[in-house]
Amino acid sequence: MGQQLTIFDCNYHIRTQDELYLQLYQLAIGQEYIISDIIILRTERFYVVSKPGAYEEVIADIQRCYAFVNTQLSEEIWEESNNARDKT
């Protein structure tokens, strides 16, 4: 019988297989990653997440950065679907 995973283990395993998390993890200091219109810059101590003309957030660790970017992407998708629905 296999080992039972806790919710924390599942969360870790999902993140490590997610392309966004892998890109964040692999960012070297001074590098940027752009997804949609969100720019993620890795500095020596922080992740700086910005969307031109909308926001700039300074985030201390990869887990919070990952969660923030996912939230922003989800909101973009939601807004796009609402705009598409309103046009019909």
PDB file of C-alpha atoms in Angstrom:
ATOM      1  CA  MET A   1       0.000   0.000   0.000  1.00  0.00           C
ATOM      2  CA  GLY A   2       1.311   3.497  -0.903  1.00  0.00           C
ATOM      3  CA  GLN A   3       2.172   6.295   1.465  1.00  0.00           C
ATOM      4  CA  GLN A   4      -0.687   8.617   2.365  1.00  0.00           C
ATOM      5  CA  LEU A   5      -0.023  12.268   1.540  1.00  0.00           C
ATOM      6  CA  THR A   6      -1.095  15.195   3.666  1.00  0.00           C
ATOM      7  CA  ILE A   7      -2.588  18.328   2.098  1.00  0.00           C
ATOM      8  CA  PHE A   8       0.793  20.011   2.575  1.00  0.00           C
ATOM      9  CA  ASP A   9       2.552  17.219   0.692  1.00  0.00           C
ATOM     10  CA  CYS A  10       0.023  17.445  -2.132  1.00  0.00           C
ATOM     11  CA  ASN A  11       0.462  21.215  -2.350  1.00  0.00           C
ATOM     12  CA  TYR A  12       4.246  20.782  -2.606  1.00  0.00           C
ATOM     13  CA  HIS A  13       3.985  18.073  -5.274  1.00  0.00           C
ATOM     14  CA  ILE A  14       1.539  20.122  -7.350  1.00  0.00           C
ATOM     15  CA  ARG A  15       3.752  23.228  -7.176  1.00  0.00           C
ATOM     16  CA  THR A  16       6.887  21.375  -8.192  1.00  0.00           C
ATOM     17  CA  GLN A  17       5.139  20.125 -11.332  1.00  0.00           C
ATOM     18  CA  ASP A  18       3.644  23.522 -12.233  1.00  0.00           C
ATOM     19  CA  GLU A  19       5.385  25.450 -15.044  1.00  0.00           C
ATOM     20  CA  LEU A  20       4.969  28.819 -13.293  1.00  0.00           C
ATOM     21  CA  TYR A  21       6.519  27.531 -10.072  1.00  0.00           C
ATOM     22  CA  LEU A  22       9.403  25.965 -11.983  1.00  0.00           C
ATOM     23  CA  GLN A  23      10.070  29.230 -13.824  1.00  0.00           C
ATOM     24  CA  LEU A  24      10.084  31.169 -10.546  1.00  0.00           C
ATOM     25  CA  TYR A  25      12.355  28.603  -8.935  1.00  0.00           C
ATOM     26  CA  GLN A  26      14.831  28.795 -11.798  1.00  0.00           C
ATOM     27  CA  LEU A  27      15.009  32.598 -11.913  1.00  0.00           C
ATOM     28  CA  ALA A  28      18.528  33.807 -11.219  1.00  0.00           C
ATOM     29  CA  ILE A  29      19.162  37.106  -9.475  1.00  0.00           C
ATOM     30  CA  GLY A  30      18.595  39.926 -11.937  1.00  0.00           C
ATOM     31  CA  GLN A  31      16.474  37.838 -14.328  1.00  0.00           C
ATOM     32  CA  GLU A  32      12.884  38.531 -15.339  1.00  0.00           C
ATOM     33  CA  TYR A  33      10.069  36.214 -16.251  1.00  0.00           C
ATOM     34  CA  ILE A  34       7.066  37.558 -18.123  1.00  0.00           C
ATOM     35  CA  ILE A  35       3.751  35.751 -18.161  1.00  0.00           C
ATOM     36  CA  SER A  36       0.751  37.371 -19.793  1.00  0.00           C
ATOM     37  CA  ASP A  37       1.467  41.051 -19.021  1.00  0.00           C
ATOM     38  CA  ILE A  38       2.893  40.350 -15.558  1.00  0.00           C
ATOM     39  CA  ILE A  39       6.617  40.925 -15.068  1.00  0.00           C
ATOM     40  CA  ILE A  40       8.435  39.038 -12.310  1.00  0.00           C
ATOM     41  CA  LEU A  41      11.925  40.243 -11.431  1.00  0.00           C
ATOM     42  CA  ARG A  42      14.169  38.304  -9.066  1.00  0.00           C
ATOM     43  CA  THR A  43      16.393  40.519  -6.952  1.00  0.00           C
ATOM     44  CA  GLU A  44      18.929  39.445  -4.383  1.00  0.00           C
ATOM     45  CA  ARG A  45      16.296  39.336  -1.626  1.00  0.00           C
ATOM     46  CA  PHE A  46      12.870  39.630  -3.259  1.00  0.00           C
ATOM     47  CA  TYR A  47      10.563  38.873  -6.144  1.00  0.00           C
ATOM     48  CA  VAL A  48       9.172  42.068  -7.644  1.00  0.00           C
ATOM     49  CA  VAL A  49       5.879  41.419  -9.419  1.00  0.00           C
ATOM     50  CA  SER A  50       4.484  44.200 -11.562  1.00  0.00           C
ATOM     51  CA  LYS A  51       1.907  44.913 -14.184  1.00  0.00           C
ATOM     52  CA  PRO A  52       2.613  48.195 -15.983  1.00  0.00           C
ATOM     53  CA  GLY A  53       0.146  50.862 -14.928  1.00  0.00           C
ATOM     54  CA  ALA A  54      -1.585  48.577 -12.419  1.00  0.00           C
ATOM     55  CA  TYR A  55       0.605  47.430  -9.527  1.00  0.00           C
ATOM     56  CA  GLU A  56       4.051  46.580  -8.233  1.00  0.00           C
ATOM     57  CA  GLU A  57       4.403  44.136  -5.344  1.00  0.00           C
ATOM     58  CA  VAL A  58       7.600  43.216  -3.525  1.00  0.00           C
ATOM     59  CA  ILE A  59       7.380  39.655  -2.208  1.00  0.00           C
ATOM     60  CA  ALA A  60       9.905  37.972   0.062  1.00  0.00           C
ATOM     61  CA  ASP A  61       9.557  34.289  -0.854  1.00  0.00           C
ATOM     62  CA  ILE A  62       8.738  32.035  -3.750  1.00  0.00           C
ATOM     63  CA  GLN A  63       5.558  30.532  -2.242  1.00  0.00           C
ATOM     64  CA  ARG A  64       3.923  33.931  -1.730  1.00  0.00           C
ATOM     65  CA  CYS A  65       5.079  35.084  -5.154  1.00  0.00           C
ATOM     66  CA  TYR A  66       3.607  31.959  -6.742  1.00  0.00           C
ATOM     67  CA  ALA A  67       0.290  32.470  -4.939  1.00  0.00           C
ATOM     68  CA  PHE A  68       0.138  36.176  -5.851  1.00  0.00           C
ATOM     69  CA  VAL A  69       0.865  35.597  -9.536  1.00  0.00           C
ATOM     70  CA  ASN A  70      -1.677  32.763  -9.706  1.00  0.00           C
ATOM     71  CA  THR A  71      -4.293  35.054  -8.160  1.00  0.00           C
ATOM     72  CA  GLN A  72      -3.532  37.792 -10.682  1.00  0.00           C
ATOM     73  CA  LEU A  73      -3.701  35.356 -13.602  1.00  0.00           C
ATOM     74  CA  SER A  74      -6.999  33.958 -12.335  1.00  0.00           C
ATOM     75  CA  GLU A  75      -8.444  37.466 -12.099  1.00  0.00           C
ATOM     76  CA  GLU A  76      -7.334  38.200 -15.672  1.00  0.00           C
ATOM     77  CA  ILE A  77      -9.005  35.042 -16.936  1.00  0.00           C
ATOM     78  CA  TRP A  78     -12.182  35.862 -15.006  1.00  0.00           C
ATOM     79  CA  GLU A  79     -12.262  39.407 -16.403  1.00  0.00           C
ATOM     80  CA  GLU A  80     -11.664  38.162 -19.943  1.00  0.00           C
ATOM     81  CA  SER A  81     -14.487  35.633 -19.685  1.00  0.00           C
ATOM     82  CA  ASN A  82     -16.850  38.260 -18.288  1.00  0.00           C
ATOM     83  CA  ASN A  83     -15.949  40.691 -21.076  1.00  0.00           C
ATOM     84  CA  ALA A  84     -16.508  37.989 -23.688  1.00  0.00           C
ATOM     85  CA  ARG A  85     -19.869  37.088 -22.130  1.00  0.00           C
ATOM     86  CA  ASP A  86     -20.938  40.760 -22.047  1.00  0.00           C
ATOM     87  CA  LYS A  87     -20.248  41.091 -25.788  1.00  0.00           C
ATOM     88  CA  THR A  88     -22.656  38.262 -26.661  1.00  0.00           C
TER      89      THR A  88
END
